[in-house]
Tab-separated table of N, CA, C and O in Angstrom:
chain	number	residue	atom	x	y	z
M	927	MET	N	100.743	-7.608	49.666
M	927	MET	CA	101.136	-6.297	49.220
M	927	MET	C	99.892	-5.503	48.859
M	927	MET	O	99.038	-5.973	48.133
M	928	THR	N	99.789	-4.307	49.395
M	928	THR	CA	98.681	-3.433	49.060
M	928	THR	C	99.197	-2.036	48.827
M	928	THR	O	100.164	-1.609	49.467
M	929	ILE	N	98.571	-1.338	47.903
M	929	ILE	CA	98.979	0.031	47.628
M	929	ILE	C	97.951	1.026	48.139
M	929	ILE	O	98.131	2.215	48.019
M	930	PHE	N	96.875	0.520	48.725
M	930	PHE	CA	95.836	1.404	49.227
M	930	PHE	C	96.264	2.063	50.528
M	930	PHE	O	96.924	1.443	51.363
M	931	ALA	N	95.843	3.301	50.704
M	931	ALA	CA	96.083	4.008	51.961
M	931	ALA	C	95.251	3.359	53.060
M	931	ALA	O	94.257	2.694	52.781
M	932	PRO	N	95.634	3.565	54.315
M	932	PRO	CA	94.836	3.018	55.418
M	932	PRO	C	93.406	3.555	55.376
M	932	PRO	O	93.168	4.653	54.881
M	933	TRP	N	92.491	2.773	55.907
M	933	TRP	CA	91.106	3.218	55.978
M	933	TRP	C	91.007	4.412	56.907
M	933	TRP	O	91.731	4.515	57.899
M	934	ALA	N	90.080	5.301	56.603
M	934	ALA	CA	89.840	6.461	57.473
M	934	ALA	C	89.380	5.981	58.845
M	934	ALA	O	88.726	4.949	58.958
M	935	ASP	N	89.711	6.756	59.866
M	935	ASP	CA	89.360	6.334	61.223
M	935	ASP	C	88.000	6.871	61.664
M	935	ASP	O	87.612	6.691	62.806
M	936	GLN	N	87.275	7.558	60.798
M	936	GLN	CA	85.947	8.055	61.139
M	936	GLN	C	84.945	7.540	60.133
M	936	GLN	O	85.087	7.842	58.950
M	937	PRO	N	83.941	6.788	60.455
M	937	PRO	CA	83.751	6.222	61.788
M	937	PRO	C	84.773	5.121	62.052
M	937	PRO	O	85.325	4.572	61.096
M	938	PRO	N	85.015	4.826	63.312
M	938	PRO	CA	85.988	3.768	63.593
M	938	PRO	C	85.505	2.435	63.023
M	938	PRO	O	84.322	2.120	63.064
M	939	LEU	N	86.438	1.691	62.448
M	939	LEU	CA	86.112	0.405	61.845
M	939	LEU	C	86.912	-0.718	62.486
M	939	LEU	O	88.077	-0.544	62.826
M	940	ARG	N	86.255	-1.835	62.619
M	940	ARG	CA	86.940	-3.064	63.015
M	940	ARG	C	87.363	-3.732	61.718
M	940	ARG	O	86.567	-3.922	60.814
M	941	HIS	N	88.617	-4.096	61.613
M	941	HIS	CA	89.172	-4.684	60.395
M	941	HIS	C	89.181	-6.199	60.540
M	941	HIS	O	89.874	-6.741	61.394
M	942	LEU	N	88.408	-6.873	59.708
M	942	LEU	CA	88.371	-8.328	59.689
M	942	LEU	C	88.954	-8.804	58.369
M	942	LEU	O	88.920	-8.073	57.380
M	943	PHE	N	89.476	-10.022	58.350
M	943	PHE	CA	90.082	-10.486	57.104
M	943	PHE	C	90.104	-12.000	56.985
M	943	PHE	O	90.069	-12.720	57.980
M	944	LEU	N	90.141	-12.448	55.727
M	944	LEU	CA	90.433	-13.833	55.357
M	944	LEU	C	91.713	-13.744	54.546
M	944	LEU	O	91.783	-12.987	53.582
M	945	LYS	N	92.696	-14.498	54.911
M	945	LYS	CA	93.998	-14.361	54.269
M	945	LYS	C	94.403	-15.658	53.569
M	945	LYS	O	94.453	-16.717	54.182
M	946	ASN	N	94.666	-15.534	52.272
M	946	ASN	CA	95.272	-16.610	51.491
M	946	ASN	C	94.431	-17.887	51.410
M	946	ASN	O	94.925	-18.988	51.619
M	947	MET	N	93.172	-17.730	51.062
M	947	MET	CA	92.276	-18.868	50.842
M	947	MET	C	92.567	-19.420	49.443
M	947	MET	O	92.412	-18.710	48.449
M	948	VAL	N	93.023	-20.655	49.348
M	948	VAL	CA	93.389	-21.246	48.057
M	948	VAL	C	92.248	-22.147	47.574
M	948	VAL	O	91.804	-23.036	48.302
M	949	LEU	N	91.800	-21.864	46.342
M	949	LEU	CA	90.680	-22.585	45.751
M	949	LEU	C	90.998	-22.934	44.299
M	949	LEU	O	91.825	-22.278	43.665
M	950	ASP	N	90.306	-23.929	43.766
M	950	ASP	CA	90.371	-24.231	42.343
M	950	ASP	C	89.210	-23.503	41.679
M	950	ASP	O	88.062	-23.615	42.118
M	951	ALA	N	89.518	-22.755	40.617
M	951	ALA	CA	88.497	-21.941	39.958
M	951	ALA	C	88.532	-22.147	38.455
M	951	ALA	O	89.594	-22.375	37.873
M	952	HIS	N	87.375	-22.042	37.848
M	952	HIS	CA	87.253	-22.006	36.390
M	952	HIS	C	87.369	-20.533	36.016
M	952	HIS	O	86.413	-19.766	36.181
M	953	ILE	N	88.553	-20.141	35.540
M	953	ILE	CA	88.811	-18.728	35.297
M	953	ILE	C	89.801	-18.566	34.147
M	953	ILE	O	90.704	-19.389	33.998
M	954	GLY	N	89.592	-17.536	33.358
M	954	GLY	CA	90.539	-17.220	32.303
M	954	GLY	C	89.879	-16.960	30.965
M	954	GLY	O	88.778	-17.444	30.697
M	955	VAL	N	90.572	-16.204	30.126
M	955	VAL	CA	90.039	-15.826	28.816
M	955	VAL	C	90.636	-16.640	27.671
M	955	VAL	O	90.067	-16.685	26.587
M	956	PHE	N	91.758	-17.273	27.903
M	956	PHE	CA	92.458	-17.955	26.823
M	956	PHE	C	91.925	-19.371	26.599
M	956	PHE	O	91.412	-20.005	27.531
M	957	PRO	N	92.057	-19.887	25.377
M	957	PRO	CA	91.534	-21.231	25.074
M	957	PRO	C	92.057	-22.313	26.025
M	957	PRO	O	91.284	-23.193	26.426
M	958	HIS	N	93.333	-22.255	26.407
M	958	HIS	CA	93.872	-23.300	27.289
M	958	HIS	C	93.326	-23.205	28.723
M	958	HIS	O	93.548	-24.101	29.523
M	959	GLU	N	92.588	-22.135	29.019
M	959	GLU	CA	92.006	-21.957	30.362
M	959	GLU	C	90.537	-22.402	30.413
M	959	GLU	O	89.924	-22.359	31.478
M	960	GLN	N	90.007	-22.818	29.304
M	960	GLN	CA	88.602	-23.247	29.238
M	960	GLN	C	88.486	-24.718	29.630
M	960	GLN	O	89.274	-25.543	29.196
M	961	GLY	N	87.506	-25.029	30.454
M	961	GLY	CA	87.227	-26.414	30.814
M	961	GLY	C	88.191	-27.019	31.819
M	961	GLY	O	88.139	-28.222	32.065
M	962	VAL	N	89.078	-26.218	32.380
M	962	VAL	CA	90.008	-26.690	33.411
M	962	VAL	C	89.944	-25.731	34.588
M	962	VAL	O	89.461	-24.613	34.464
M	963	THR	N	90.442	-26.187	35.716
M	963	THR	CA	90.515	-25.290	36.868
M	963	THR	C	91.942	-24.799	37.038
M	963	THR	O	92.895	-25.439	36.586
M	964	GLN	N	92.050	-23.644	37.683
M	964	GLN	CA	93.342	-23.071	38.042
M	964	GLN	C	93.301	-22.714	39.524
M	964	GLN	O	92.255	-22.317	40.051
M	965	ARG	N	94.453	-22.837	40.157
M	965	ARG	CA	94.527	-22.447	41.564
M	965	ARG	C	94.515	-20.926	41.660
M	965	ARG	O	95.245	-20.239	40.945
M	966	ILE	N	93.671	-20.436	42.573
M	966	ILE	CA	93.663	-19.012	42.890
M	966	ILE	C	93.814	-18.853	44.394
M	966	ILE	O	93.506	-19.774	45.165
M	967	ARG	N	94.290	-17.693	44.778
M	967	ARG	CA	94.393	-17.346	46.202
M	967	ARG	C	93.540	-16.103	46.406
M	967	ARG	O	93.703	-15.112	45.692
M	968	VAL	N	92.647	-16.164	47.376
M	968	VAL	CA	91.718	-15.072	47.646
M	968	VAL	C	91.970	-14.554	49.061
M	968	VAL	O	92.026	-15.331	50.010
M	969	SER	N	92.119	-13.242	49.168
M	969	SER	CA	92.197	-12.584	50.466
M	969	SER	C	91.146	-11.489	50.486
M	969	SER	O	90.984	-10.753	49.506
M	970	VAL	N	90.411	-11.410	51.585
M	970	VAL	CA	89.346	-10.426	51.723
M	970	VAL	C	89.545	-9.699	53.043
M	970	VAL	O	89.683	-10.333	54.087
M	971	SER	N	89.567	-8.377	52.983
M	971	SER	CA	89.616	-7.537	54.180
M	971	SER	C	88.375	-6.675	54.178
M	971	SER	O	87.991	-6.143	53.127
M	972	PHE	N	87.745	-6.533	55.335
M	972	PHE	CA	86.544	-5.701	55.361
M	972	PHE	C	86.445	-4.967	56.695
M	972	PHE	O	86.911	-5.435	57.724
M	973	GLY	N	85.872	-3.769	56.609
M	973	GLY	CA	85.725	-2.913	57.780
M	973	GLY	C	84.283	-2.886	58.238
M	973	GLY	O	83.373	-2.591	57.453
M	974	VAL	N	84.085	-3.202	59.496
M	974	VAL	CA	82.766	-3.200	60.117
M	974	VAL	C	82.749	-2.060	61.134
M	974	VAL	O	83.715	-1.871	61.885
M	975	VAL	N	81.655	-1.312	61.153
M	975	VAL	CA	81.555	-0.194	62.085
M	975	VAL	C	81.799	-0.684	63.505
M	975	VAL	O	81.255	-1.697	63.937
M	976	ASP	N	82.637	0.049	64.200
M	976	ASP	CA	83.005	-0.282	65.576
M	976	ASP	C	82.600	0.877	66.474
M	976	ASP	O	82.447	2.007	66.009
M	977	ARG	N	82.457	0.622	67.732
M	977	ARG	CA	82.150	1.693	68.689
M	977	ARG	C	83.446	2.144	69.333
M	977	ARG	O	84.276	1.331	69.704
M	978	ASN	N	83.599	3.448	69.477
M	978	ASN	CA	84.807	3.952	70.134
M	978	ASN	C	84.544	4.388	71.563
M	978	ASN	O	85.415	4.953	72.211
M	979	ASP	N	83.351	4.097	72.091
M	979	ASP	CA	83.025	4.486	73.462
M	979	ASP	C	83.139	3.314	74.440
M	979	ASP	O	82.785	3.445	75.593
M	980	LEU	N	83.649	2.189	73.956
M	980	LEU	CA	83.785	1.012	74.819
M	980	LEU	C	85.234	0.561	74.869
M	980	LEU	O	85.910	0.519	73.849
M	981	GLU	N	85.691	0.230	76.050
M	981	GLU	CA	87.017	-0.397	76.138
M	981	GLU	C	86.935	-1.827	75.667
M	981	GLU	O	87.731	-2.277	74.868
M	982	VAL	N	85.935	-2.543	76.177
M	982	VAL	CA	85.698	-3.922	75.775
M	982	VAL	C	84.202	-4.056	75.519
M	982	VAL	O	83.394	-3.756	76.385
M	983	GLY	N	83.858	-4.491	74.309
M	983	GLY	CA	82.452	-4.635	73.963
M	983	GLY	C	81.896	-5.976	74.400
M	983	GLY	O	82.610	-6.818	74.955
M	984	ALA	N	80.632	-6.164	74.131
M	984	ALA	CA	79.957	-7.422	74.459
M	984	ALA	C	80.613	-8.561	73.684
M	984	ALA	O	80.957	-8.410	72.511
M	985	ASP	N	80.781	-9.676	74.338
M	985	ASP	CA	81.388	-10.854	73.723
M	985	ASP	C	80.298	-11.628	72.985
M	985	ASP	O	79.884	-12.708	73.389
M	986	ASP	N	79.821	-11.035	71.875
M	986	ASP	CA	78.663	-11.563	71.182
M	986	ASP	C	78.853	-11.405	69.679
M	986	ASP	O	79.208	-10.327	69.203
M	987	LEU	N	78.588	-12.473	68.936
M	987	LEU	CA	78.790	-12.480	67.488
M	987	LEU	C	77.931	-11.447	66.767
M	987	LEU	O	78.295	-10.968	65.698
M	988	SER	N	76.829	-11.032	67.349
M	988	SER	CA	75.929	-10.096	66.672
M	988	SER	C	76.559	-8.724	66.442
M	988	SER	O	76.077	-7.949	65.631
M	989	ARG	N	77.671	-8.421	67.109
M	989	ARG	CA	78.294	-7.112	66.919
M	989	ARG	C	79.361	-7.101	65.826
M	989	ARG	O	80.049	-6.120	65.624
M	990	THR	N	79.468	-8.202	65.113
M	990	THR	CA	80.460	-8.280	64.042
M	990	THR	C	79.925	-9.145	62.907
M	990	THR	O	78.777	-9.568	62.925
M	991	VAL	N	80.750	-9.411	61.922
M	991	VAL	CA	80.388	-10.274	60.796
M	991	VAL	C	81.174	-11.573	60.949
M	991	VAL	O	82.377	-11.556	61.187
M	992	SER	N	80.483	-12.688	60.798
M	992	SER	CA	81.113	-13.988	60.947
M	992	SER	C	82.072	-14.262	59.791
M	992	SER	O	81.713	-14.124	58.620
M	993	TYR	N	83.286	-14.672	60.118
M	993	TYR	CA	84.246	-15.069	59.083
M	993	TYR	C	83.680	-16.198	58.234
M	993	TYR	O	83.879	-16.245	57.031
M	994	GLU	N	82.991	-17.117	58.906
M	994	GLU	CA	82.450	-18.275	58.188
M	994	GLU	C	81.493	-17.843	57.079
M	994	GLU	O	81.503	-18.406	55.980
M	995	ASP	N	80.671	-16.824	57.338
M	995	ASP	CA	79.744	-16.340	56.319
M	995	ASP	C	80.501	-15.867	55.081
M	995	ASP	O	80.087	-16.127	53.949
M	996	VAL	N	81.615	-15.195	55.279
M	996	VAL	CA	82.396	-14.685	54.150
M	996	VAL	C	83.116	-15.832	53.438
M	996	VAL	O	83.173	-15.867	52.210
M	997	VAL	N	83.635	-16.792	54.176
M	997	VAL	CA	84.273	-17.964	53.563
M	997	VAL	C	83.264	-18.703	52.679
M	997	VAL	O	83.564	-19.047	51.530
M	998	LEU	N	82.070	-18.932	53.197
M	998	LEU	CA	81.042	-19.633	52.425
M	998	LEU	C	80.625	-18.823	51.196
M	998	LEU	O	80.394	-19.391	50.118
M	999	LEU	N	80.551	-17.509	51.324
M	999	LEU	CA	80.237	-16.634	50.200
M	999	LEU	C	81.291	-16.760	49.101
M	999	LEU	O	80.962	-16.930	47.924
M	1000	VAL	N	82.561	-16.680	49.489
M	1000	VAL	CA	83.645	-16.787	48.508
M	1000	VAL	C	83.593	-18.139	47.809
M	1000	VAL	O	83.669	-18.214	46.577
M	1001	ARG	N	83.434	-19.210	48.571
M	1001	ARG	CA	83.355	-20.546	47.964
M	1001	ARG	C	82.209	-20.632	46.967
M	1001	ARG	O	82.363	-21.164	45.870
M	1002	ARG	N	81.041	-20.122	47.350
M	1002	ARG	CA	79.867	-20.187	46.473
M	1002	ARG	C	80.096	-19.415	45.181
M	1002	ARG	O	79.814	-19.912	44.087
M	1003	ILE	N	80.624	-18.215	45.280
M	1003	ILE	CA	80.853	-17.391	44.093
M	1003	ILE	C	81.874	-18.045	43.166
M	1003	ILE	O	81.683	-18.076	41.947
M	1004	VAL	N	82.945	-18.598	43.724
M	1004	VAL	CA	83.967	-19.254	42.896
M	1004	VAL	C	83.391	-20.482	42.206
M	1004	VAL	O	83.738	-20.768	41.059
M	1005	GLN	N	82.471	-21.185	42.853
M	1005	GLN	CA	81.901	-22.407	42.286
M	1005	GLN	C	80.754	-22.160	41.315
M	1005	GLN	O	80.261	-23.101	40.692
M	1006	GLU	N	80.323	-20.905	41.144
M	1006	GLU	CA	79.167	-20.614	40.289
M	1006	GLU	C	79.409	-20.888	38.811
M	1006	GLU	O	78.466	-21.005	38.053
M	1007	GLY	N	80.652	-20.956	38.388
M	1007	GLY	CA	80.925	-21.237	36.989
M	1007	GLY	C	82.085	-20.420	36.474
M	1007	GLY	O	82.708	-19.652	37.205
M	1008	HIS	N	82.361	-20.581	35.198
M	1008	HIS	CA	83.532	-19.950	34.589
M	1008	HIS	C	83.420	-18.427	34.595
M	1008	HIS	O	82.383	-17.865	34.273
M	1009	VAL	N	84.519	-17.789	34.980
M	1009	VAL	CA	84.650	-16.336	34.950
M	1009	VAL	C	85.889	-16.042	34.116
M	1009	VAL	O	86.923	-16.690	34.285
M	1010	GLN	N	85.794	-15.081	33.231
M	1010	GLN	CA	86.938	-14.762	32.392
M	1010	GLN	C	88.010	-13.967	33.135
M	1010	GLN	O	89.195	-14.248	32.996
M	1011	LEU	N	87.608	-12.968	33.898
M	1011	LEU	CA	88.568	-12.040	34.494
M	1011	LEU	C	88.628	-12.149	36.011
M	1011	LEU	O	87.581	-12.261	36.675
M	1012	VAL	N	89.834	-12.051	36.561
M	1012	VAL	CA	89.967	-11.992	38.019
M	1012	VAL	C	89.277	-10.745	38.552
M	1012	VAL	O	88.751	-10.751	39.667
M	1013	GLU	N	89.243	-9.683	37.752
M	1013	GLU	CA	88.562	-8.455	38.164
M	1013	GLU	C	87.075	-8.704	38.412
M	1013	GLU	O	86.509	-8.219	39.398
M	1014	THR	N	86.450	-9.473	37.522
M	1014	THR	CA	85.029	-9.791	37.677
M	1014	THR	C	84.792	-10.600	38.936
M	1014	THR	O	83.849	-10.327	39.698
M	1015	LEU	N	85.635	-11.581	39.178
M	1015	LEU	CA	85.499	-12.398	40.381
M	1015	LEU	C	85.659	-11.536	41.630
M	1015	LEU	O	84.866	-11.646	42.577
M	1016	ALA	N	86.641	-10.657	41.649
M	1016	ALA	CA	86.843	-9.767	42.795
M	1016	ALA	C	85.635	-8.871	43.012
M	1016	ALA	O	85.196	-8.662	44.155
M	1017	GLU	N	85.071	-8.333	41.936
M	1017	GLU	CA	83.903	-7.457	42.049
M	1017	GLU	C	82.695	-8.203	42.607
M	1017	GLU	O	81.948	-7.668	43.434
M	1018	ARG	N	82.498	-9.443	42.179
M	1018	ARG	CA	81.373	-10.240	42.694
M	1018	ARG	C	81.530	-10.517	44.185
M	1018	ARG	O	80.560	-10.448	44.946
M	1019	ILE	N	82.739	-10.841	44.590
M	1019	ILE	CA	82.986	-11.096	46.018
M	1019	ILE	C	82.779	-9.818	46.815
M	1019	ILE	O	82.132	-9.827	47.872
M	1020	ALA	N	83.312	-8.700	46.337
M	1020	ALA	CA	83.146	-7.425	47.045
M	1020	ALA	C	81.667	-7.080	47.199
M	1020	ALA	O	81.222	-6.685	48.285
M	1021	ALA	N	80.890	-7.247	46.140
M	1021	ALA	CA	79.458	-6.947	46.206
M	1021	ALA	C	78.760	-7.846	47.228
M	1021	ALA	O	77.889	-7.393	47.979
M	1022	GLY	N	79.155	-9.107	47.260
M	1022	GLY	CA	78.558	-10.031	48.223
M	1022	GLY	C	78.861	-9.655	49.660
M	1022	GLY	O	77.986	-9.713	50.523
M	1023	VAL	N	80.089	-9.258	49.923
M	1023	VAL	CA	80.472	-8.850	51.289
M	1023	VAL	C	79.741	-7.569	51.674
M	1023	VAL	O	79.235	-7.429	52.785
M	1024	LEU	N	79.660	-6.620	50.739
M	1024	LEU	CA	78.989	-5.348	51.024
M	1024	LEU	C	77.474	-5.488	51.172
M	1024	LEU	O	76.815	-4.564	51.642
M	1025	ALA	N	76.923	-6.627	50.791
M	1025	ALA	CA	75.486	-6.848	50.966
M	1025	ALA	C	75.107	-6.859	52.447
M	1025	ALA	O	73.949	-6.614	52.792
M	1026	ASP	N	76.059	-7.124	53.309
M	1026	ASP	CA	75.823	-7.031	54.753
M	1026	ASP	C	75.938	-5.559	55.137
M	1026	ASP	O	77.003	-4.949	54.981
M	1027	ALA	N	74.872	-4.975	55.627
M	1027	ALA	CA	74.819	-3.532	55.914
M	1027	ALA	C	75.840	-3.082	56.948
M	1027	ALA	O	76.156	-1.891	57.020
M	1028	ARG	N	76.377	-3.998	57.724
M	1028	ARG	CA	77.376	-3.612	58.732
M	1028	ARG	C	78.743	-3.340	58.118
M	1028	ARG	O	79.583	-2.689	58.724
M	1029	VAL	N	78.968	-3.843	56.903
M	1029	VAL	CA	80.263	-3.680	56.246
M	1029	VAL	C	80.286	-2.336	55.521
M	1029	VAL	O	79.408	-2.028	54.733
M	1030	ARG	N	81.304	-1.532	55.803
M	1030	ARG	CA	81.437	-0.198	55.210
M	1030	ARG	C	82.411	-0.162	54.049
M	1030	ARG	O	82.293	0.638	53.149
M	1031	VAL	N	83.429	-1.035	54.085
M	1031	VAL	CA	84.456	-1.057	53.052
M	1031	VAL	C	84.980	-2.483	52.929
M	1031	VAL	O	85.018	-3.219	53.922
M	1032	VAL	N	85.363	-2.862	51.715
M	1032	VAL	CA	85.913	-4.195	51.492
M	1032	VAL	C	87.048	-4.095	50.488
M	1032	VAL	O	86.993	-3.296	49.557
M	1033	ARG	N	88.078	-4.879	50.720
M	1033	ARG	CA	89.176	-5.041	49.769
M	1033	ARG	C	89.274	-6.519	49.438
M	1033	ARG	O	89.245	-7.366	50.325
M	1034	VAL	N	89.389	-6.793	48.153
M	1034	VAL	CA	89.481	-8.179	47.696
M	1034	VAL	C	90.729	-8.308	46.833
M	1034	VAL	O	90.932	-7.537	45.900
M	1035	LEU	N	91.565	-9.278	47.168
M	1035	LEU	CA	92.765	-9.591	46.412
M	1035	LEU	C	92.582	-10.979	45.819
M	1035	LEU	O	92.340	-11.945	46.554
M	1036	ILE	N	92.647	-11.059	44.482
M	1036	ILE	CA	92.564	-12.353	43.787
M	1036	ILE	C	93.887	-12.564	43.081
M	1036	ILE	O	94.335	-11.716	42.309
M	1037	GLU	N	94.515	-13.709	43.330
M	1037	GLU	CA	95.783	-14.053	42.691
M	1037	GLU	C	95.628	-15.378	41.947
M	1037	GLU	O	95.123	-16.345	42.508
M	1038	LYS	N	96.055	-15.393	40.694
M	1038	LYS	CA	96.143	-16.640	39.946
M	1038	LYS	C	97.543	-17.197	40.180
M	1038	LYS	O	98.532	-16.522	39.949
M	1039	LEU	N	97.593	-18.433	40.649
M	1039	LEU	CA	98.857	-19.089	40.945
M	1039	LEU	C	99.247	-19.962	39.751
M	1039	LEU	O	98.410	-20.323	38.935
M	1040	ASP	N	100.487	-20.292	39.649
M	1040	ASP	CA	100.961	-21.249	38.637
M	1040	ASP	C	100.779	-20.766	37.198
M	1040	ASP	O	100.716	-21.572	36.276
M	1041	VAL	N	100.683	-19.462	36.966
M	1041	VAL	CA	100.483	-18.947	35.608
M	1041	VAL	C	101.817	-18.828	34.882
M	1041	VAL	O	101.943	-19.242	33.733
M	1042	PHE	N	102.801	-18.262	35.553
M	1042	PHE	CA	104.139	-18.120	34.984
M	1042	PHE	C	105.117	-18.829	35.913
M	1042	PHE	O	105.051	-18.666	37.131
M	1043	GLU	N	106.009	-19.578	35.341
M	1043	GLU	CA	106.947	-20.378	36.127
M	1043	GLU	C	107.777	-19.535	37.090
M	1043	GLU	O	108.040	-19.937	38.215
M	1044	GLU	N	108.192	-18.350	36.649
M	1044	GLU	CA	109.100	-17.535	37.451
M	1044	GLU	C	108.388	-16.520	38.355
M	1044	GLU	O	109.038	-15.723	39.029
M	1045	ILE	N	107.045	-16.569	38.395
M	1045	ILE	CA	106.274	-15.609	39.188
M	1045	ILE	C	105.365	-16.373	40.143
M	1045	ILE	O	104.665	-17.304	39.738
M	1046	GLU	N	105.337	-15.958	41.393
M	1046	GLU	CA	104.475	-16.618	42.378
M	1046	GLU	C	102.997	-16.456	42.041
M	1046	GLU	O	102.212	-17.400	42.155
M	1047	ALA	N	102.611	-15.241	41.630
M	1047	ALA	CA	101.196	-14.997	41.366
M	1047	ALA	C	101.017	-13.734	40.527
M	1047	ALA	O	101.876	-12.855	40.527
M	1048	VAL	N	99.880	-13.685	39.839
M	1048	VAL	CA	99.429	-12.466	39.141
M	1048	VAL	C	97.999	-12.254	39.598
M	1048	VAL	O	97.312	-13.184	40.027
M	1049	GLY	N	97.514	-11.010	39.536
M	1049	GLY	CA	96.143	-10.807	39.964
M	1049	GLY	C	95.735	-9.365	40.076
M	1049	GLY	O	96.330	-8.490	39.449
M	1050	VAL	N	94.728	-9.146	40.910
M	1050	VAL	CA	94.154	-7.818	41.073
M	1050	VAL	C	93.709	-7.637	42.517
M	1050	VAL	O	93.354	-8.607	43.199
M	1051	GLU	N	93.739	-6.388	42.967
M	1051	GLU	CA	93.190	-6.025	44.269
M	1051	GLU	C	92.256	-4.843	44.048
M	1051	GLU	O	92.626	-3.878	43.370
M	1052	ILE	N	91.047	-4.935	44.592
M	1052	ILE	CA	90.084	-3.835	44.456
M	1052	ILE	C	89.596	-3.409	45.828
M	1052	ILE	O	89.679	-4.163	46.808
M	1053	GLU	N	89.055	-2.211	45.894
M	1053	GLU	CA	88.421	-1.703	47.110
M	1053	GLU	C	87.063	-1.135	46.720
M	1053	GLU	O	86.940	-0.445	45.709
M	1054	ARG	N	86.062	-1.464	47.512
M	1054	ARG	CA	84.713	-0.942	47.299
M	1054	ARG	C	84.178	-0.453	48.652
M	1054	ARG	O	84.488	-1.028	49.683
M	1055	ARG	N	83.338	0.562	48.594
M	1055	ARG	CA	82.743	1.137	49.806
M	1055	ARG	C	81.225	1.125	49.725
M	1055	ARG	O	80.671	1.213	48.632
M	1056	ALA	N	80.605	1.029	50.878
M	1056	ALA	CA	79.130	1.056	50.957
M	1056	ALA	C	78.651	2.472	50.746
M	1056	ALA	O	79.318	3.437	51.000
């Protein structure tokens, strides 16, 4: 679920994403959240500048951003240590993705799972632009 409007079509962007990456994270502000891990779900969408003058571009990784690079980035940031807020974790991931100059916009959705028995997830979604 997202409430953000679609990305602008100028310049044209290629939309890449990681969907529903489940990790154990040291996260939370409450005493019962200290020293334990909680399951989180991370989804990252990012827009890379695309060319609109080609029907089919070169079949070469250099014209895009590797999904693996973003997966490894997310894993590294989550493993860096305890974070109190899902907002902080989302901001760190967004900054890391935007460090690649080809990325123009990024959306990060962080969900804490298993927090409330009757709710699938709670969390935050942010958008940042280069």
